[in-house]
Short mmCIF file of C-alpha atoms and ligand atoms in Angstrom, two decimals:
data_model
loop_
_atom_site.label_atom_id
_atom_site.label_comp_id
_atom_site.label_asym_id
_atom_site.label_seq_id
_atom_site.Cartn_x
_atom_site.Cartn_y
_atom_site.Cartn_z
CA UNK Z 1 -7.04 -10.31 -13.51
CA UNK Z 2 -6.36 -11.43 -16.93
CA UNK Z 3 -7.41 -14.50 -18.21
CA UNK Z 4 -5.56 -17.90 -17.31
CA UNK Z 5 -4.90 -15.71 -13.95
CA UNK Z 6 -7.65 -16.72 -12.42
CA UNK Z 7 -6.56 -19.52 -9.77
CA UNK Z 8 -8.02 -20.22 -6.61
CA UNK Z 9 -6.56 -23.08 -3.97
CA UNK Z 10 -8.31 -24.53 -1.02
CA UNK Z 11 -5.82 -25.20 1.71
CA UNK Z 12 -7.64 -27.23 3.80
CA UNK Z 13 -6.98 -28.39 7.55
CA UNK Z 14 -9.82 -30.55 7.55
CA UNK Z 15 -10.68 -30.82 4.12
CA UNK Z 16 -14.01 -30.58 2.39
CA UNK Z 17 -13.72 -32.34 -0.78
CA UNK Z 18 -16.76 -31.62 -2.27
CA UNK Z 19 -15.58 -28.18 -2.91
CA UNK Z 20 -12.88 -29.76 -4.18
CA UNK Z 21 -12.03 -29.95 -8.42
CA UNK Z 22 -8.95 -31.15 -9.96
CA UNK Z 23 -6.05 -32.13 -7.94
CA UNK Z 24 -2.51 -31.08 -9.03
CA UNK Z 25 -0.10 -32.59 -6.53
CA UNK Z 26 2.69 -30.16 -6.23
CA UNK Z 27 4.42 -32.45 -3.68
CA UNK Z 28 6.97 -35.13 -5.14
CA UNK Z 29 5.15 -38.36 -6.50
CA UNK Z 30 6.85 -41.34 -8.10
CA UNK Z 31 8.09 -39.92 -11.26
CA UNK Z 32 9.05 -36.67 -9.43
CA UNK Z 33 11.51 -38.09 -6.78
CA UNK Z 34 14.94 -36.71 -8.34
CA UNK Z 35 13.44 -34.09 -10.41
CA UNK Z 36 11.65 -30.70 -9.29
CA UNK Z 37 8.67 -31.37 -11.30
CA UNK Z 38 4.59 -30.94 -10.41
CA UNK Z 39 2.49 -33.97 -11.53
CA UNK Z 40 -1.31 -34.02 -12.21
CA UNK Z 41 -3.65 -36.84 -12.72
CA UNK Z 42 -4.91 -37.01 -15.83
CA UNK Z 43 -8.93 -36.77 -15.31
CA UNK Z 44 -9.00 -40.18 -17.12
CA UNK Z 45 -6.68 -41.42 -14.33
CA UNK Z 46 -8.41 -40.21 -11.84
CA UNK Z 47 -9.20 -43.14 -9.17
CA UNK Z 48 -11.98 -44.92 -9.44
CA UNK Z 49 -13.48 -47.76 -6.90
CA UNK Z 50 -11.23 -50.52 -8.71
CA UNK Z 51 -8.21 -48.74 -8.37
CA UNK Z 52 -5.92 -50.95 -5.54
CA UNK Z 53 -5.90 -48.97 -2.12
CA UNK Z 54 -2.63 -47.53 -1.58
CA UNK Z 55 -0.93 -50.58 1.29
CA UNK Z 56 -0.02 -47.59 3.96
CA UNK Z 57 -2.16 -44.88 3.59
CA UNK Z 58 -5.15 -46.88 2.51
CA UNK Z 59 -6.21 -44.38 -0.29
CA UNK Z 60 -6.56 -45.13 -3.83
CA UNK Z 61 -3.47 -43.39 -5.67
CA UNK Z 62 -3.44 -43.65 -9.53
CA UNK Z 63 0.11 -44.44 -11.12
CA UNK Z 64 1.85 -42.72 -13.75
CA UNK Z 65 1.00 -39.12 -12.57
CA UNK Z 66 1.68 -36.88 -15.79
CA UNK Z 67 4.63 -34.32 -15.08
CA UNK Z 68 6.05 -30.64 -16.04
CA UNK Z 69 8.05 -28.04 -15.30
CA UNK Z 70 6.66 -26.01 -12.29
CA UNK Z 71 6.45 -23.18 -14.93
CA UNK Z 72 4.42 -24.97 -17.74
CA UNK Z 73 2.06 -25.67 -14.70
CA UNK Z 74 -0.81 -23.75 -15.63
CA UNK Z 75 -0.80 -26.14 -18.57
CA UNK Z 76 -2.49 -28.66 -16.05
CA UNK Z 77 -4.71 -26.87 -15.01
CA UNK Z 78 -8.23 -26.87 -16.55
CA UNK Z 79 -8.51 -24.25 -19.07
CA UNK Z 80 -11.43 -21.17 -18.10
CA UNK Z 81 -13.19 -18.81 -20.01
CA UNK Z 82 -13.93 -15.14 -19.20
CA UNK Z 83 -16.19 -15.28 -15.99
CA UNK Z 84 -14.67 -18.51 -14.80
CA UNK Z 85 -12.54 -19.73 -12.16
CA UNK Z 86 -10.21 -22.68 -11.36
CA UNK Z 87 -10.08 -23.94 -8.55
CA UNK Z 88 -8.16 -26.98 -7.18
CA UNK Z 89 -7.77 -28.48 -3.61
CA UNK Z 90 -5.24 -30.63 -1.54
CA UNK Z 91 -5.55 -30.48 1.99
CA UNK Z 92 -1.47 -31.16 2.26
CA UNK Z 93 -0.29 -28.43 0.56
CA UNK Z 94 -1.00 -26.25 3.65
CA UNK Z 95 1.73 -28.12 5.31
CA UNK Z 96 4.44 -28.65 2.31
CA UNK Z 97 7.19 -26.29 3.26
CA UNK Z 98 8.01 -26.34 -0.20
CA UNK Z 99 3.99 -25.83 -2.02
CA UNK Z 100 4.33 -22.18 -1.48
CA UNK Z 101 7.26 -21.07 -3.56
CA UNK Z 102 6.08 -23.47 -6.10
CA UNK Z 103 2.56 -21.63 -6.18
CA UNK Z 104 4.04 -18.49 -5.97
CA UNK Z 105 6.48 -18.92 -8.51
CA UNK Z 106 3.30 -20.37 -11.09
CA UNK Z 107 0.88 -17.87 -10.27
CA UNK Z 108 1.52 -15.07 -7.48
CA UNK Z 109 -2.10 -13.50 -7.85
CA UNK Z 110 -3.50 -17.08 -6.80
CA UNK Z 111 -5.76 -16.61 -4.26
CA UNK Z 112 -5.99 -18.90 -1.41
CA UNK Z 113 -8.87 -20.66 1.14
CA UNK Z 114 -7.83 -22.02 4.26
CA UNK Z 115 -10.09 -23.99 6.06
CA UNK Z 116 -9.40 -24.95 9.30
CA UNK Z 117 -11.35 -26.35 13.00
CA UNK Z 118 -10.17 -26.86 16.13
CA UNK Z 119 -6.80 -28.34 16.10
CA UNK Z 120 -7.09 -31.17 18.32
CA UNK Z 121 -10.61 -32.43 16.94
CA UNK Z 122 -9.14 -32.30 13.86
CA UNK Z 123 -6.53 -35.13 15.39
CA UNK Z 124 -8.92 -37.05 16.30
CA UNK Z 125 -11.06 -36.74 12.91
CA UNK Z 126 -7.35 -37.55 11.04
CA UNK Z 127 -7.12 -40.61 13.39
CA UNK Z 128 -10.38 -42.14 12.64
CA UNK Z 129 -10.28 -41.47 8.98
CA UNK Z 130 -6.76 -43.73 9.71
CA UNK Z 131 -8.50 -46.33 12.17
CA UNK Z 132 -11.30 -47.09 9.50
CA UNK Z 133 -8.32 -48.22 6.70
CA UNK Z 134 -6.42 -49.27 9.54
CA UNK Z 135 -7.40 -51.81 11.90
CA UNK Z 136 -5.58 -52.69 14.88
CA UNK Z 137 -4.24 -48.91 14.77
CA UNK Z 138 -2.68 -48.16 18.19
CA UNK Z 139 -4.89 -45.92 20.24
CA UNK Z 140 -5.30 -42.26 19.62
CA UNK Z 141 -3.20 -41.75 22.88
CA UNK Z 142 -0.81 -43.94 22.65
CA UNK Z 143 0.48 -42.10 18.84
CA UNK Z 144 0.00 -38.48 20.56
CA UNK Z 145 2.12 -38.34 23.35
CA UNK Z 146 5.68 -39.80 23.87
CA UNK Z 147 6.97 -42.95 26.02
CA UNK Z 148 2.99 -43.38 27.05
CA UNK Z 149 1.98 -39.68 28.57
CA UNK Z 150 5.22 -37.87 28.10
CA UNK Z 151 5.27 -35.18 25.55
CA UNK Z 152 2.98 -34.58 22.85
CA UNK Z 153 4.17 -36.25 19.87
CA UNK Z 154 4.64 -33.39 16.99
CA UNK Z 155 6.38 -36.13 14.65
CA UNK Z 156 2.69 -37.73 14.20
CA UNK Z 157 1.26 -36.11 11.31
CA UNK Z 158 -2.00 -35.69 12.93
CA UNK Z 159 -0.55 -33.56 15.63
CA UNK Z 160 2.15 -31.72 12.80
CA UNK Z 161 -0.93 -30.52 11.16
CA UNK Z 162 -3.10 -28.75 13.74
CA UNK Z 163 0.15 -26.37 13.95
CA UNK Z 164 -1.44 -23.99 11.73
CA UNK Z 165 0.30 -20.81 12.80
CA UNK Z 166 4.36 -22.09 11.55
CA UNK Z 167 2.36 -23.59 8.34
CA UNK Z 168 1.00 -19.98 7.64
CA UNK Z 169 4.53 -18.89 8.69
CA UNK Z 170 5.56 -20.27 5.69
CA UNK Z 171 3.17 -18.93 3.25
CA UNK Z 172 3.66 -15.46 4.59
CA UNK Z 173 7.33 -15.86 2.81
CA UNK Z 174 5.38 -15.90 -0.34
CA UNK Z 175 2.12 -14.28 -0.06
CA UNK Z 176 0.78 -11.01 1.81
CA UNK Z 177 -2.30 -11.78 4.31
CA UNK Z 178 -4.67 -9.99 1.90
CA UNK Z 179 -4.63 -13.22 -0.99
CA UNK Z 180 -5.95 -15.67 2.19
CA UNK Z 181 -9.41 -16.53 2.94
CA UNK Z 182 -9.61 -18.64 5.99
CA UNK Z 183 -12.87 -20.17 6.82
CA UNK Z 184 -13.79 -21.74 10.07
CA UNK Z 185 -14.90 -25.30 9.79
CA UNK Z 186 -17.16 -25.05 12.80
CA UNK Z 187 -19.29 -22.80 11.04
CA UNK Z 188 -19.23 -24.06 8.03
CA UNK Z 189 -21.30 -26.61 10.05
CA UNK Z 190 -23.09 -24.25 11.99
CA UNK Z 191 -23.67 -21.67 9.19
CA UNK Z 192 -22.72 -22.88 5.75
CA UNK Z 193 -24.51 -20.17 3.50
CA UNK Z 194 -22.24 -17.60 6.34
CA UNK Z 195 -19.18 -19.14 5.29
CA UNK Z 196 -19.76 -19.87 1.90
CA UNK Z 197 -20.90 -16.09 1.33
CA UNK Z 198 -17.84 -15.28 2.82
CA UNK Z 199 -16.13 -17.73 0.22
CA UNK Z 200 -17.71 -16.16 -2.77
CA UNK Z 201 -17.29 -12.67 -1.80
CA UNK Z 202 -13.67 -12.96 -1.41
CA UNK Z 203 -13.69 -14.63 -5.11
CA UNK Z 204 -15.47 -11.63 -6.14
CA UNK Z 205 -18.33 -13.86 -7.15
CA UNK Z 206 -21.70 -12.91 -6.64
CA UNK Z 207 -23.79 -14.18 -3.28
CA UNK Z 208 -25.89 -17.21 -5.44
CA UNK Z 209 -25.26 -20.06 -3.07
CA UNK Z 210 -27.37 -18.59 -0.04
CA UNK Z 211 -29.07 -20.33 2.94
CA UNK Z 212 -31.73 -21.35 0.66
CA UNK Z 213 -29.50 -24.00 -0.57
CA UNK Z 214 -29.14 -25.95 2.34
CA UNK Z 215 -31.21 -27.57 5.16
CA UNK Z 216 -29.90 -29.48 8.08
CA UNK Z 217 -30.30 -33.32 8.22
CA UNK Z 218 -30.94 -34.58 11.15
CA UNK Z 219 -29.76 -38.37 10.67
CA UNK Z 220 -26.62 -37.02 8.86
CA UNK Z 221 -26.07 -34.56 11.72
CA UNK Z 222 -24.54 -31.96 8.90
CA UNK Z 223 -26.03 -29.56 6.98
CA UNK Z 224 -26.79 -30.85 3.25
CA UNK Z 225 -27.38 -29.44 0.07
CA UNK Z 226 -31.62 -29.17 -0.70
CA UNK Z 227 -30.60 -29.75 -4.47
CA UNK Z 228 -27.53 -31.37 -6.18
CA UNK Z 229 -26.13 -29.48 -8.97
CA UNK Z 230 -28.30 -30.58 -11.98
CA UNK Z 231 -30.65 -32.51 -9.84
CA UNK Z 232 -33.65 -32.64 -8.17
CA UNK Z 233 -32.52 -34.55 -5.29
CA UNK Z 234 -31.05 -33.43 -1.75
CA UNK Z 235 -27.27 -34.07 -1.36
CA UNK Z 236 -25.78 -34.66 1.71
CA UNK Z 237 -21.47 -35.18 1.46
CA UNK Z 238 -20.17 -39.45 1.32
CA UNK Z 239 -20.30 -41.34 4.12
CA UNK Z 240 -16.86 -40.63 5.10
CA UNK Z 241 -17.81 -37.04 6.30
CA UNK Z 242 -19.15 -36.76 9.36
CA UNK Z 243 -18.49 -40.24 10.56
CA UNK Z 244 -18.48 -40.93 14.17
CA UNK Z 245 -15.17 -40.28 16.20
CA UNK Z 246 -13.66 -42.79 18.25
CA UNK Z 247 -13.62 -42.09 22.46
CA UNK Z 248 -10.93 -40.41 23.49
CA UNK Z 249 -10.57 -39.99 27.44
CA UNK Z 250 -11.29 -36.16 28.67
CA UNK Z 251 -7.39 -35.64 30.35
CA UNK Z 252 -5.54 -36.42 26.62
CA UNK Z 253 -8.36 -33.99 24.92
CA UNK Z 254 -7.25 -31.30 27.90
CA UNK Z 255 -3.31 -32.09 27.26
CA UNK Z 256 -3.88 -31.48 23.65
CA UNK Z 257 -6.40 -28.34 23.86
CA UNK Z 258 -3.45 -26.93 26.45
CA UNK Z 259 -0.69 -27.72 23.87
CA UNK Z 260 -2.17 -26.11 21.28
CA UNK Z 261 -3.10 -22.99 22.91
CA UNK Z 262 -0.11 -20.95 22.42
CA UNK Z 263 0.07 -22.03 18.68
CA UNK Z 264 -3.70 -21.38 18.18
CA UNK Z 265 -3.68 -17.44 20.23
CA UNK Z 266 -0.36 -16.94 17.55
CA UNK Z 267 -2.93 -18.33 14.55
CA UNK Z 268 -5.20 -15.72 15.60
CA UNK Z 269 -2.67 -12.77 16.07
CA UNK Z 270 -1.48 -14.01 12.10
CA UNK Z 271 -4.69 -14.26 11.11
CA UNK Z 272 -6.86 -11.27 12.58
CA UNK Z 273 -9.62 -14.14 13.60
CA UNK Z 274 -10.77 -15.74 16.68
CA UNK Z 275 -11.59 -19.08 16.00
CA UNK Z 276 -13.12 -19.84 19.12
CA UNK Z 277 -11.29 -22.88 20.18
CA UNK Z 278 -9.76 -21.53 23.16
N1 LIG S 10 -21.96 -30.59 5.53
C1 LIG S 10 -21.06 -31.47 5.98
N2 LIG S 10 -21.26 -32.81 5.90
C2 LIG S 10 -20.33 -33.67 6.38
N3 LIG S 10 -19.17 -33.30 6.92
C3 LIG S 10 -18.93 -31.98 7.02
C4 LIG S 10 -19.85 -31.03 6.56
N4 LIG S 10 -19.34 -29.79 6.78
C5 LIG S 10 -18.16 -30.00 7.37
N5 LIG S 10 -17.92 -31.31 7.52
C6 LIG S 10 -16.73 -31.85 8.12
O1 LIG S 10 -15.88 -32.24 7.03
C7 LIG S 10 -14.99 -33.21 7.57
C8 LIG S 10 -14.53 -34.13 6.45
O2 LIG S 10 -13.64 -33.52 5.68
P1 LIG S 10 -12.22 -34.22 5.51
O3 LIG S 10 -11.24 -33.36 6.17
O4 LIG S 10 -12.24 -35.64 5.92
O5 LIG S 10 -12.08 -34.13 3.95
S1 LIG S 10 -10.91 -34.73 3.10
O6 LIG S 10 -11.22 -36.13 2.88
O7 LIG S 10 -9.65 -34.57 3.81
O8 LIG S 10 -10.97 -33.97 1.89
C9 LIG S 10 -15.83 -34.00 8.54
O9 LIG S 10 -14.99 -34.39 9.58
P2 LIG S 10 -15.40 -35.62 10.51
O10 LIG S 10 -16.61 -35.16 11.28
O11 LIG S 10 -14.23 -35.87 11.35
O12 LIG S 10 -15.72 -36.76 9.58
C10 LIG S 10 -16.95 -33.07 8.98
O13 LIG S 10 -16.88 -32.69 10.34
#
């Protein structure tokens, strides 16, 4: 690939920001509501601890996004040299019907990383990320399923989501099978070095992050990095990964895990993988 050409995006189901880099919203913000425009943050505006929590989704948004024409894109992107790649992540692109003809139209030799777990633990992970900005959030059950235990509720985003075989439907408009990676987030706890090899083969990198780079800690519960980049110290990810998930009784788990099956065999058919969550 030539240079500039090298893009990479993590799609990510349940997200793992600290492979995360720059974040280039390609869905509509404020100053992109009437026009088809992609907005960045400017690294200076990225969000910092002072910057207000957003009232509804309880996340700290920075204003004033700056904006341009899908094609100058690229321009937002950091700039690489030779032997470099860019890579950006935003776990909602995987579900913006209209991200992948935007993507495709800025850069069809992107390649892209999906990661993705279990559908229905990934609910409930979405839900308590929600309950802990969100007190007094009705119960997990109660936003699932319709008029109390009536159908599953596909309108709630954190049900939408888990649908991963029509997202990938839509990406398969744009892009052949071959430019996906898609990386199981259960092993990526199990066996990070396994899926992170698998990561940097498929970026034609060479295998330098290896098991010798992690250990597992036992009060986190999650694997963590021995060193920090440019430190001597351990590095486990913030406290908002791998944070306890709220009880949720063993017959909605079972409606869920049976209402997903279909979708998930289809994922696997699209995909070539078993995830294992059937
Ligand atoms: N090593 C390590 N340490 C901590 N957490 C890990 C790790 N590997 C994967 N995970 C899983 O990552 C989940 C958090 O990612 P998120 O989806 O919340 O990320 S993001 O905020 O949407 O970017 C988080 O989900 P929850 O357990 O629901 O918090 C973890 O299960």
């Amino acid at each position: 690939m030539e240079k500039g050409e090298r893009l990479g995006y993590m799609l990510t189901c349940s997200a793992y920001s600290h492979l995360g880099i720059w974040t280039v919203p390609l869905a509509r913000g404020p100053c992109c509501d009437s026009r088809p425009m992609i907005c960045a943050r400017q690294p200076a505006s990225l969000p910092t601890p002072d910057t207000p929590l957003h009232p509804k989704t309880g996340s700290r948004k920075t204003a004033d996004p700056f904006c341009a024409q899908p094609e100058d894109s690229r321009s937002l992107m950091p700039r690489t040299l030779d032997g470099q790649i860019t890579m950006e992540k935003t776990p909602s692109y995987f579900v913006t019907r209209e991200v992948p003809r935007r993507i495709h139209s800025m850069s069809p030799d992107t390649k892209l990383i999906v990661v993705v777990r279990n559908p229905v633990t990934r609910a409930i992970s979405d839900y308590a990320q929600t309950l802990s900005k969100t007190p007094g959030l009705p119960s997990f059950r109660a936003l699932a399923f319709r008029h109390g235990l009536g159908p599953v509720d596909t309108a709630w985003s954190a049900v939408r989501i888990g649908l991963y075989a029509q997202h990938l439907g839509n990406w398969l408009h744009y892009f052949p099978l071959s430019r996906f990676l898609f990386v199981s987030g259960e092993r990526l706890v199990s066996d990070p070095a396994g899926e992170v090899g698998r990561v940097q083969d498929f970026l034609g990198l060479k295998r330098v992050v290896t098991d010798k780079h992690f250990y597992f800690n036992t009060t986190k519960g999650f694997p963590c990095l021995k060193k920090a980049p440019e430190s001597s110290r351990p590095r486990c990810l913030g406290k908002s990964k791998g944070r306890p998930h709220p009880r949720v009784p063993k017959a909605v788990v079972q409606r869920l895990q049976d209402f997903y099956r279909p979708f998930n065999l289809k994922f696997y058919q699209m995909t070539g993988q078993d995830f294992g969550w059937d």
